[in-house]
């Protein structure tokens, strides 16, 4: 149940972020340079987040707790 709650929260946040991003990138009063810079920064943050998740998953698969006693 907890995983479902996190998935729903994540989906809700993605919808809100997408709605805000659409409004930001379609606004005429914001300079094209600023919109491009924000887009590049957002893409870089998403890439770093994805790399961190991938590394965390790979590390959790390699962790073996042979020295741990029950």
mmCIF file with all atom_site columns, N, CA and C in Angstrom:
data_model
loop_
_atom_site.group_PDB
_atom_site.id
_atom_site.type_symbol
_atom_site.label_atom_id
_atom_site.label_alt_id
_atom_site.label_comp_id
_atom_site.label_asym_id
_atom_site.label_entity_id
_atom_site.label_seq_id
_atom_site.pdbx_PDB_ins_code
_atom_site.Cartn_x
_atom_site.Cartn_y
_atom_site.Cartn_z
_atom_site.occupancy
_atom_site.B_iso_or_equiv
_atom_site.pdbx_formal_charge
_atom_site.auth_seq_id
_atom_site.auth_comp_id
_atom_site.auth_asym_id
_atom_site.auth_atom_id
_atom_site.pdbx_PDB_model_num
ATOM 1   N N  . UNK A 1 1  ? 0.814  -1.197  0.000   1.00 0.00 ? 1  UNK A N  1
ATOM 2   C CA . UNK A 1 1  ? 0.000  0.000   0.000   1.00 0.00 ? 1  UNK A CA 1
ATOM 3   C C  . UNK A 1 1  ? 0.860  1.265   0.000   1.00 0.00 ? 1  UNK A C  1
ATOM 4   N N  . UNK A 1 2  ? 1.987  1.181   0.713   1.00 0.00 ? 2  UNK A N  1
ATOM 5   C CA . UNK A 1 2  ? 2.871  2.338   0.793   1.00 0.00 ? 2  UNK A CA 1
ATOM 6   C C  . UNK A 1 2  ? 3.467  2.659   -0.584  1.00 0.00 ? 2  UNK A C  1
ATOM 7   N N  . UNK A 1 3  ? 3.823  1.627   -1.343  1.00 0.00 ? 3  UNK A N  1
ATOM 8   C CA . UNK A 1 3  ? 4.376  1.857   -2.678  1.00 0.00 ? 3  UNK A CA 1
ATOM 9   C C  . UNK A 1 3  ? 3.354  2.519   -3.589  1.00 0.00 ? 3  UNK A C  1
ATOM 10  N N  . UNK A 1 4  ? 2.097  2.106   -3.468  1.00 0.00 ? 4  UNK A N  1
ATOM 11  C CA . UNK A 1 4  ? 1.033  2.719   -4.264  1.00 0.00 ? 4  UNK A CA 1
ATOM 12  C C  . UNK A 1 4  ? 0.887  4.200   -3.925  1.00 0.00 ? 4  UNK A C  1
ATOM 13  N N  . UNK A 1 5  ? 0.976  4.530   -2.636  1.00 0.00 ? 5  UNK A N  1
ATOM 14  C CA . UNK A 1 5  ? 0.869  5.931   -2.222  1.00 0.00 ? 5  UNK A CA 1
ATOM 15  C C  . UNK A 1 5  ? 2.013  6.757   -2.801  1.00 0.00 ? 5  UNK A C  1
ATOM 16  N N  . UNK A 1 6  ? 3.230  6.200   -2.776  1.00 0.00 ? 6  UNK A N  1
ATOM 17  C CA . UNK A 1 6  ? 4.367  6.933   -3.351  1.00 0.00 ? 6  UNK A CA 1
ATOM 18  C C  . UNK A 1 6  ? 4.212  7.093   -4.865  1.00 0.00 ? 6  UNK A C  1
ATOM 19  N N  . UNK A 1 7  ? 3.692  6.087   -5.521  1.00 0.00 ? 7  UNK A N  1
ATOM 20  C CA . UNK A 1 7  ? 3.466  6.184   -6.968  1.00 0.00 ? 7  UNK A CA 1
ATOM 21  C C  . UNK A 1 7  ? 2.435  7.266   -7.281  1.00 0.00 ? 7  UNK A C  1
ATOM 22  N N  . UNK A 1 8  ? 1.354  7.310   -6.517  1.00 0.00 ? 8  UNK A N  1
ATOM 23  C CA . UNK A 1 8  ? 0.321  8.334   -6.742  1.00 0.00 ? 8  UNK A CA 1
ATOM 24  C C  . UNK A 1 8  ? 0.852  9.732   -6.467  1.00 0.00 ? 8  UNK A C  1
ATOM 25  N N  . UNK A 1 9  ? 1.640  9.892   -5.410  1.00 0.00 ? 9  UNK A N  1
ATOM 26  C CA . UNK A 1 9  ? 2.240  11.199  -5.111  1.00 0.00 ? 9  UNK A CA 1
ATOM 27  C C  . UNK A 1 9  ? 3.176  11.604  -6.248  1.00 0.00 ? 9  UNK A C  1
ATOM 28  N N  . UNK A 1 10 ? 3.983  10.662  -6.723  1.00 0.00 ? 10 UNK A N  1
ATOM 29  C CA . UNK A 1 10 ? 4.901  10.956  -7.823  1.00 0.00 ? 10 UNK A CA 1
ATOM 30  C C  . UNK A 1 10 ? 4.177  11.350  -9.095  1.00 0.00 ? 10 UNK A C  1
ATOM 31  N N  . UNK A 1 11 ? 3.098  10.630  -9.411  1.00 0.00 ? 11 UNK A N  1
ATOM 32  C CA . UNK A 1 11 ? 2.329  10.975  -10.611 1.00 0.00 ? 11 UNK A CA 1
ATOM 33  C C  . UNK A 1 11 ? 1.682  12.354  -10.485 1.00 0.00 ? 11 UNK A C  1
ATOM 34  N N  . UNK A 1 12 ? 1.158  12.651  -9.313  1.00 0.00 ? 12 UNK A N  1
ATOM 35  C CA . UNK A 1 12 ? 0.570  13.971  -9.087  1.00 0.00 ? 12 UNK A CA 1
ATOM 36  C C  . UNK A 1 12 ? 1.587  15.081  -9.240  1.00 0.00 ? 12 UNK A C  1
ATOM 37  N N  . UNK A 1 13 ? 2.782  14.862  -8.698  1.00 0.00 ? 13 UNK A N  1
ATOM 38  C CA . UNK A 1 13 ? 3.842  15.863  -8.829  1.00 0.00 ? 13 UNK A CA 1
ATOM 39  C C  . UNK A 1 13 ? 4.268  16.032  -10.284 1.00 0.00 ? 13 UNK A C  1
ATOM 40  N N  . UNK A 1 14 ? 4.346  14.932  -11.008 1.00 0.00 ? 14 UNK A N  1
ATOM 41  C CA . UNK A 1 14 ? 4.712  15.030  -12.422 1.00 0.00 ? 14 UNK A CA 1
ATOM 42  C C  . UNK A 1 14 ? 3.682  15.818  -13.221 1.00 0.00 ? 14 UNK A C  1
ATOM 43  N N  . UNK A 1 15 ? 2.410  15.631  -12.923 1.00 0.00 ? 15 UNK A N  1
ATOM 44  C CA . UNK A 1 15 ? 1.358  16.384  -13.614 1.00 0.00 ? 15 UNK A CA 1
ATOM 45  C C  . UNK A 1 15 ? 1.486  17.877  -13.310 1.00 0.00 ? 15 UNK A C  1
ATOM 46  N N  . UNK A 1 16 ? 1.698  18.200  -12.035 1.00 0.00 ? 16 UNK A N  1
ATOM 47  C CA . UNK A 1 16 ? 1.846  19.616  -11.672 1.00 0.00 ? 16 UNK A CA 1
ATOM 48  C C  . UNK A 1 16 ? 3.083  20.241  -12.300 1.00 0.00 ? 16 UNK A C  1
ATOM 49  N N  . UNK A 1 17 ? 4.181  19.526  -12.284 1.00 0.00 ? 17 UNK A N  1
ATOM 50  C CA . UNK A 1 17 ? 5.412  20.046  -12.883 1.00 0.00 ? 17 UNK A CA 1
ATOM 51  C C  . UNK A 1 17 ? 5.225  20.234  -14.388 1.00 0.00 ? 17 UNK A C  1
ATOM 52  N N  . UNK A 1 18 ? 4.577  19.294  -15.039 1.00 0.00 ? 18 UNK A N  1
ATOM 53  C CA . UNK A 1 18 ? 4.325  19.422  -16.469 1.00 0.00 ? 18 UNK A CA 1
ATOM 54  C C  . UNK A 1 18 ? 3.441  20.614  -16.797 1.00 0.00 ? 18 UNK A C  1
ATOM 55  N N  . UNK A 1 19 ? 2.417  20.827  -15.977 1.00 0.00 ? 19 UNK A N  1
ATOM 56  C CA . UNK A 1 19 ? 1.521  21.967  -16.187 1.00 0.00 ? 19 UNK A CA 1
ATOM 57  C C  . UNK A 1 19 ? 2.274  23.286  -16.007 1.00 0.00 ? 19 UNK A C  1
ATOM 58  N N  . UNK A 1 20 ? 3.099  23.369  -14.961 1.00 0.00 ? 20 UNK A N  1
ATOM 59  C CA . UNK A 1 20 ? 3.881  24.589  -14.734 1.00 0.00 ? 20 UNK A CA 1
ATOM 60  C C  . UNK A 1 20 ? 4.920  24.794  -15.838 1.00 0.00 ? 20 UNK A C  1
ATOM 61  N N  . UNK A 1 21 ? 5.554  23.711  -16.275 1.00 0.00 ? 21 UNK A N  1
ATOM 62  C CA . UNK A 1 21 ? 6.559  23.824  -17.331 1.00 0.00 ? 21 UNK A CA 1
ATOM 63  C C  . UNK A 1 21 ? 5.926  24.296  -18.635 1.00 0.00 ? 21 UNK A C  1
ATOM 64  N N  . UNK A 1 22 ? 4.741  23.789  -18.945 1.00 0.00 ? 22 UNK A N  1
ATOM 65  C CA . UNK A 1 22 ? 4.048  24.221  -20.167 1.00 0.00 ? 22 UNK A CA 1
ATOM 66  C C  . UNK A 1 22 ? 3.788  25.721  -20.118 1.00 0.00 ? 22 UNK A C  1
ATOM 67  N N  . UNK A 1 23 ? 3.273  26.187  -18.987 1.00 0.00 ? 23 UNK A N  1
ATOM 68  C CA . UNK A 1 23 ? 3.008  27.622  -18.852 1.00 0.00 ? 23 UNK A CA 1
ATOM 69  C C  . UNK A 1 23 ? 4.290  28.442  -18.927 1.00 0.00 ? 23 UNK A C  1
ATOM 70  N N  . UNK A 1 24 ? 5.364  27.943  -18.317 1.00 0.00 ? 24 UNK A N  1
ATOM 71  C CA . UNK A 1 24 ? 6.641  28.673  -18.326 1.00 0.00 ? 24 UNK A CA 1
ATOM 72  C C  . UNK A 1 24 ? 7.208  28.764  -19.733 1.00 0.00 ? 24 UNK A C  1
ATOM 73  N N  . UNK A 1 25 ? 7.252  27.632  -20.437 1.00 0.00 ? 25 UNK A N  1
ATOM 74  C CA . UNK A 1 25 ? 7.886  27.625  -21.752 1.00 0.00 ? 25 UNK A CA 1
ATOM 75  C C  . UNK A 1 25 ? 7.026  28.258  -22.841 1.00 0.00 ? 25 UNK A C  1
ATOM 76  N N  . UNK A 1 26 ? 5.743  28.459  -22.603 1.00 0.00 ? 26 UNK A N  1
ATOM 77  C CA . UNK A 1 26 ? 4.881  29.099  -23.588 1.00 0.00 ? 26 UNK A CA 1
ATOM 78  C C  . UNK A 1 26 ? 4.682  30.597  -23.327 1.00 0.00 ? 26 UNK A C  1
ATOM 79  N N  . UNK A 1 27 ? 5.211  31.103  -22.212 1.00 0.00 ? 27 UNK A N  1
ATOM 80  C CA . UNK A 1 27 ? 5.022  32.517  -21.862 1.00 0.00 ? 27 UNK A CA 1
ATOM 81  C C  . UNK A 1 27 ? 5.838  33.405  -22.804 1.00 0.00 ? 27 UNK A C  1
ATOM 82  N N  . UNK A 1 28 ? 5.176  34.407  -23.371 1.00 0.00 ? 28 UNK A N  1
ATOM 83  C CA . UNK A 1 28 ? 5.845  35.314  -24.302 1.00 0.00 ? 28 UNK A CA 1
ATOM 84  C C  . UNK A 1 28 ? 6.716  36.341  -23.581 1.00 0.00 ? 28 UNK A C  1
ATOM 85  N N  . UNK A 1 29 ? 6.385  36.666  -22.326 1.00 0.00 ? 29 UNK A N  1
ATOM 86  C CA . UNK A 1 29 ? 7.125  37.711  -21.625 1.00 0.00 ? 29 UNK A CA 1
ATOM 87  C C  . UNK A 1 29 ? 8.465  37.233  -21.069 1.00 0.00 ? 29 UNK A C  1
ATOM 88  N N  . UNK A 1 30 ? 8.731  35.926  -21.138 1.00 0.00 ? 30 UNK A N  1
ATOM 89  C CA . UNK A 1 30 ? 10.005 35.392  -20.673 1.00 0.00 ? 30 UNK A CA 1
ATOM 90  C C  . UNK A 1 30 ? 10.928 35.240  -21.877 1.00 0.00 ? 30 UNK A C  1
ATOM 91  N N  . UNK A 1 31 ? 12.156 35.707  -21.707 1.00 0.00 ? 31 UNK A N  1
ATOM 92  C CA . UNK A 1 31 ? 13.134 35.674  -22.787 1.00 0.00 ? 31 UNK A CA 1
ATOM 93  C C  . UNK A 1 31 ? 13.404 34.238  -23.239 1.00 0.00 ? 31 UNK A C  1
ATOM 94  N N  . UNK A 1 32 ? 13.647 34.089  -24.542 1.00 0.00 ? 32 UNK A N  1
ATOM 95  C CA . UNK A 1 32 ? 13.951 32.771  -25.102 1.00 0.00 ? 32 UNK A CA 1
ATOM 96  C C  . UNK A 1 32 ? 15.233 32.220  -24.470 1.00 0.00 ? 32 UNK A C  1
ATOM 97  N N  . UNK A 1 33 ? 16.205 33.084  -24.235 1.00 0.00 ? 33 UNK A N  1
ATOM 98  C CA . UNK A 1 33 ? 17.460 32.672  -23.620 1.00 0.00 ? 33 UNK A CA 1
ATOM 99  C C  . UNK A 1 33 ? 17.215 32.062  -22.235 1.00 0.00 ? 33 UNK A C  1
ATOM 100 N N  . UNK A 1 34 ? 16.366 32.690  -21.444 1.00 0.00 ? 34 UNK A N  1
ATOM 101 C CA . UNK A 1 34 ? 16.055 32.188  -20.102 1.00 0.00 ? 34 UNK A CA 1
ATOM 102 C C  . UNK A 1 34 ? 15.330 30.846  -20.201 1.00 0.00 ? 34 UNK A C  1
ATOM 103 N N  . UNK A 1 35 ? 14.398 30.732  -21.131 1.00 0.00 ? 35 UNK A N  1
ATOM 104 C CA . UNK A 1 35 ? 13.669 29.463  -21.290 1.00 0.00 ? 35 UNK A CA 1
ATOM 105 C C  . UNK A 1 35 ? 14.602 28.334  -21.703 1.00 0.00 ? 35 UNK A C  1
ATOM 106 N N  . UNK A 1 36 ? 15.548 28.610  -22.598 1.00 0.00 ? 36 UNK A N  1
ATOM 107 C CA . UNK A 1 36 ? 16.508 27.592  -23.020 1.00 0.00 ? 36 UNK A CA 1
ATOM 108 C C  . UNK A 1 36 ? 17.416 27.210  -21.854 1.00 0.00 ? 36 UNK A C  1
ATOM 109 N N  . UNK A 1 37 ? 17.900 28.202  -21.106 1.00 0.00 ? 37 UNK A N  1
ATOM 110 C CA . UNK A 1 37 ? 18.778 27.925  -19.971 1.00 0.00 ? 37 UNK A CA 1
ATOM 111 C C  . UNK A 1 37 ? 18.070 27.073  -18.916 1.00 0.00 ? 37 UNK A C  1
ATOM 112 N N  . UNK A 1 38 ? 16.824 27.394  -18.609 1.00 0.00 ? 38 UNK A N  1
ATOM 113 C CA . UNK A 1 38 ? 16.061 26.617  -17.627 1.00 0.00 ? 38 UNK A CA 1
ATOM 114 C C  . UNK A 1 38 ? 15.827 25.197  -18.141 1.00 0.00 ? 38 UNK A C  1
ATOM 115 N N  . UNK A 1 39 ? 15.567 25.048  -19.417 1.00 0.00 ? 39 UNK A N  1
ATOM 116 C CA . UNK A 1 39 ? 15.386 23.724  -19.994 1.00 0.00 ? 39 UNK A CA 1
ATOM 117 C C  . UNK A 1 39 ? 16.647 22.876  -19.911 1.00 0.00 ? 39 UNK A C  1
ATOM 118 N N  . UNK A 1 40 ? 17.796 23.483  -20.178 1.00 0.00 ? 40 UNK A N  1
ATOM 119 C CA . UNK A 1 40 ? 19.066 22.766  -20.083 1.00 0.00 ? 40 UNK A CA 1
ATOM 120 C C  . UNK A 1 40 ? 19.343 22.346  -18.640 1.00 0.00 ? 40 UNK A C  1
ATOM 121 N N  . UNK A 1 41 ? 19.107 23.239  -17.702 1.00 0.00 ? 41 UNK A N  1
ATOM 122 C CA . UNK A 1 41 ? 19.324 22.925  -16.288 1.00 0.00 ? 41 UNK A CA 1
ATOM 123 C C  . UNK A 1 41 ? 18.384 21.809  -15.842 1.00 0.00 ? 41 UNK A C  1
ATOM 124 N N  . UNK A 1 42 ? 17.134 21.872  -16.245 1.00 0.00 ? 42 UNK A N  1
ATOM 125 C CA . UNK A 1 42 ? 16.174 20.837  -15.865 1.00 0.00 ? 42 UNK A CA 1
ATOM 126 C C  . UNK A 1 42 ? 16.577 19.481  -16.453 1.00 0.00 ? 42 UNK A C  1
ATOM 127 N N  . UNK A 1 43 ? 17.037 19.469  -17.698 1.00 0.00 ? 43 UNK A N  1
ATOM 128 C CA . UNK A 1 43 ? 17.473 18.216  -18.314 1.00 0.00 ? 43 UNK A CA 1
ATOM 129 C C  . UNK A 1 43 ? 18.686 17.637  -17.584 1.00 0.00 ? 43 UNK A C  1
ATOM 130 N N  . UNK A 1 44 ? 19.616 18.494  -17.195 1.00 0.00 ? 44 UNK A N  1
ATOM 131 C CA . UNK A 1 44 ? 20.804 18.032  -16.468 1.00 0.00 ? 44 UNK A CA 1
ATOM 132 C C  . UNK A 1 44 ? 20.433 17.470  -15.099 1.00 0.00 ? 44 UNK A C  1
ATOM 133 N N  . UNK A 1 45 ? 19.508 18.124  -14.401 1.00 0.00 ? 45 UNK A N  1
ATOM 134 C CA . UNK A 1 45 ? 19.071 17.632  -13.094 1.00 0.00 ? 45 UNK A CA 1
ATOM 135 C C  . UNK A 1 45 ? 18.381 16.276  -13.241 1.00 0.00 ? 45 UNK A C  1
ATOM 136 N N  . UNK A 1 46 ? 17.551 16.124  -14.260 1.00 0.00 ? 46 UNK A N  1
ATOM 137 C CA . UNK A 1 46 ? 16.894 14.842  -14.505 1.00 0.00 ? 46 UNK A CA 1
ATOM 138 C C  . UNK A 1 46 ? 17.901 13.749  -14.844 1.00 0.00 ? 46 UNK A C  1
ATOM 139 N N  . UNK A 1 47 ? 18.924 14.093  -15.613 1.00 0.00 ? 47 UNK A N  1
ATOM 140 C CA . UNK A 1 47 ? 19.960 13.116  -15.937 1.00 0.00 ? 47 UNK A CA 1
ATOM 141 C C  . UNK A 1 47 ? 20.708 12.674  -14.681 1.00 0.00 ? 47 UNK A C  1
ATOM 142 N N  . UNK A 1 48 ? 21.084 13.630  -13.832 1.00 0.00 ? 48 UNK A N  1
ATOM 143 C CA . UNK A 1 48 ? 21.789 13.295  -12.598 1.00 0.00 ? 48 UNK A CA 1
ATOM 144 C C  . UNK A 1 48 ? 20.915 12.454  -11.673 1.00 0.00 ? 48 UNK A C  1
ATOM 145 N N  . UNK A 1 49 ? 19.642 12.768  -11.604 1.00 0.00 ? 49 UNK A N  1
ATOM 146 C CA . UNK A 1 49 ? 18.709 11.995  -10.790 1.00 0.00 ? 49 UNK A CA 1
ATOM 147 C C  . UNK A 1 49 ? 18.594 10.566  -11.310 1.00 0.00 ? 49 UNK A C  1
ATOM 148 N N  . UNK A 1 50 ? 18.498 10.415  -12.617 1.00 0.00 ? 50 UNK A N  1
ATOM 149 C CA . UNK A 1 50 ? 18.428 9.088   -13.219 1.00 0.00 ? 50 UNK A CA 1
ATOM 150 C C  . UNK A 1 50 ? 19.700 8.282   -12.998 1.00 0.00 ? 50 UNK A C  1
ATOM 151 N N  . UNK A 1 51 ? 20.857 8.924   -13.114 1.00 0.00 ? 51 UNK A N  1
ATOM 152 C CA . UNK A 1 51 ? 22.131 8.246   -12.868 1.00 0.00 ? 51 UNK A CA 1
ATOM 153 C C  . UNK A 1 51 ? 22.228 7.796   -11.420 1.00 0.00 ? 51 UNK A C  1
ATOM 154 N N  . UNK A 1 52 ? 21.799 8.660   -10.488 1.00 0.00 ? 52 UNK A N  1
ATOM 155 C CA . UNK A 1 52 ? 21.841 8.304   -9.072  1.00 0.00 ? 52 UNK A CA 1
ATOM 156 C C  . UNK A 1 52 ? 20.935 7.112   -8.776  1.00 0.00 ? 52 UNK A C  1
ATOM 157 N N  . UNK A 1 53 ? 19.758 7.080   -9.372  1.00 0.00 ? 53 UNK A N  1
ATOM 158 C CA . UNK A 1 53 ? 18.842 5.949   -9.162  1.00 0.00 ? 53 UNK A CA 1
ATOM 159 C C  . UNK A 1 53 ? 19.441 4.675   -9.744  1.00 0.00 ? 53 UNK A C  1
ATOM 160 N N  . UNK A 1 54 ? 19.992 4.767   -10.962 1.00 0.00 ? 54 UNK A N  1
ATOM 161 C CA . UNK A 1 54 ? 20.595 3.598   -11.599 1.00 0.00 ? 54 UNK A CA 1
ATOM 162 C C  . UNK A 1 54 ? 21.756 3.056   -10.770 1.00 0.00 ? 54 UNK A C  1
ATOM 163 N N  . UNK A 1 55 ? 22.616 3.941   -10.268 1.00 0.00 ? 55 UNK A N  1
ATOM 164 C CA . UNK A 1 55 ? 23.740 3.514   -9.443  1.00 0.00 ? 55 UNK A CA 1
ATOM 165 C C  . UNK A 1 55 ? 23.262 2.894   -8.136  1.00 0.00 ? 55 UNK A C  1
ATOM 166 N N  . UNK A 1 56 ? 22.235 3.464   -7.545  1.00 0.00 ? 56 UNK A N  1
ATOM 167 C CA . UNK A 1 56 ? 21.694 2.935   -6.290  1.00 0.00 ? 56 UNK A CA 1
ATOM 168 C C  . UNK A 1 56 ? 21.117 1.532   -6.488  1.00 0.00 ? 56 UNK A C  1
ATOM 169 N N  . UNK A 1 57 ? 20.410 1.309   -7.587  1.00 0.00 ? 57 UNK A N  1
ATOM 170 C CA . UNK A 1 57 ? 19.849 -0.011  -7.872  1.00 0.00 ? 57 UNK A CA 1
ATOM 171 C C  . UNK A 1 57 ? 20.968 -1.021  -8.124  1.00 0.00 ? 57 UNK A C  1
ATOM 172 N N  . UNK A 1 58 ? 21.984 -0.615  -8.895  1.00 0.00 ? 58 UNK A N  1
ATOM 173 C CA . UNK A 1 58 ? 23.103 -1.515  -9.175  1.00 0.00 ? 58 UNK A CA 1
ATOM 174 C C  . UNK A 1 58 ? 23.855 -1.855  -7.889  1.00 0.00 ? 58 UNK A C  1
ATOM 175 N N  . UNK A 1 59 ? 24.032 -0.874  -7.020  1.00 0.00 ? 59 UNK A N  1
ATOM 176 C CA . UNK A 1 59 ? 24.743 -1.112  -5.762  1.00 0.00 ? 59 UNK A CA 1
ATOM 177 C C  . UNK A 1 59 ? 23.942 -2.028  -4.838  1.00 0.00 ? 59 UNK A C  1
ATOM 178 N N  . UNK A 1 60 ? 22.639 -1.882  -4.813  1.00 0.00 ? 60 UNK A N  1
ATOM 179 C CA . UNK A 1 60 ? 21.827 -2.728  -3.939  1.00 0.00 ? 60 UNK A CA 1
ATOM 180 C C  . UNK A 1 60 ? 21.827 -4.176  -4.402  1.00 0.00 ? 60 UNK A C  1
ATOM 181 N N  . UNK A 1 61 ? 21.999 -4.405  -5.703  1.00 0.00 ? 61 UNK A N  1
ATOM 182 C CA . UNK A 1 61 ? 22.059 -5.772  -6.222  1.00 0.00 ? 61 UNK A CA 1
ATOM 183 C C  . UNK A 1 61 ? 23.402 -6.424  -5.895  1.00 0.00 ? 61 UNK A C  1
ATOM 184 N N  . UNK A 1 62 ? 24.469 -5.623  -5.763  1.00 0.00 ? 62 UNK A N  1
ATOM 185 C CA . UNK A 1 62 ? 25.794 -6.157  -5.488  1.00 0.00 ? 62 UNK A CA 1
ATOM 186 C C  . UNK A 1 62 ? 26.052 -6.352  -3.991  1.00 0.00 ? 62 UNK A C  1
ATOM 187 N N  . UNK A 1 63 ? 25.300 -5.691  -3.127  1.00 0.00 ? 63 UNK A N  1
ATOM 188 C CA . UNK A 1 63 ? 25.524 -5.798  -1.688  1.00 0.00 ? 63 UNK A CA 1
ATOM 189 C C  . UNK A 1 63 ? 25.203 -7.205  -1.220  1.00 0.00 ? 63 UNK A C  1
ATOM 190 N N  . UNK A 1 64 ? 26.222 -7.839  -0.649  1.00 0.00 ? 64 UNK A N  1
ATOM 191 C CA . UNK A 1 64 ? 25.978 -9.151  -0.045  1.00 0.00 ? 64 UNK A CA 1
ATOM 192 C C  . UNK A 1 64 ? 26.395 -9.051  1.423   1.00 0.00 ? 64 UNK A C  1
ATOM 193 N N  . UNK A 1 65 ? 25.539 -9.521  2.255   1.00 0.00 ? 65 UNK A N  1
ATOM 194 C CA . UNK A 1 65 ? 25.746 -9.387  3.685   1.00 0.00 ? 65 UNK A CA 1
ATOM 195 C C  . UNK A 1 65 ? 26.210 -10.720 4.272   1.00 0.00 ? 65 UNK A C  1
ATOM 196 N N  . UNK A 1 66 ? 27.333 -11.237 3.772   1.00 0.00 ? 66 UNK A N  1
ATOM 197 C CA . UNK A 1 66 ? 27.832 -12.520 4.238   1.00 0.00 ? 66 UNK A CA 1
ATOM 198 C C  . UNK A 1 66 ? 28.320 -12.447 5.689   1.00 0.00 ? 66 UNK A C  1
ATOM 199 N N  . UNK A 1 67 ? 28.843 -11.318 6.093   1.00 0.00 ? 67 UNK A N  1
ATOM 200 C CA . UNK A 1 67 ? 29.403 -11.188 7.431   1.00 0.00 ? 67 UNK A CA 1
ATOM 201 C C  . UNK A 1 67 ? 28.387 -10.845 8.493   1.00 0.00 ? 67 UNK A C  1
ATOM 202 N N  . UNK A 1 68 ? 27.137 -10.693 8.134   1.00 0.00 ? 68 UNK A N  1
ATOM 203 C CA . UNK A 1 68 ? 26.100 -10.297 9.081   1.00 0.00 ? 68 UNK A CA 1
ATOM 204 C C  . UNK A 1 68 ? 25.503 -11.547 9.697   1.00 0.00 ? 68 UNK A C  1
ATOM 205 N N  . UNK A 1 69 ? 25.474 -11.595 11.040  1.00 0.00 ? 69 UNK A N  1
ATOM 206 C CA . UNK A 1 69 ? 24.864 -12.718 11.756  1.00 0.00 ? 69 UNK A CA 1
ATOM 207 C C  . UNK A 1 69 ? 23.418 -12.408 12.086  1.00 0.00 ? 69 UNK A C  1
ATOM 208 N N  . UNK A 1 70 ? 22.584 -13.411 12.053  1.00 0.00 ? 70 UNK A N  1
ATOM 209 C CA . UNK A 1 70 ? 21.174 -13.254 12.413  1.00 0.00 ? 70 UNK A CA 1
ATOM 210 C C  . UNK A 1 70 ? 20.998 -13.348 13.888  1.00 0.00 ? 70 UNK A C  1
#
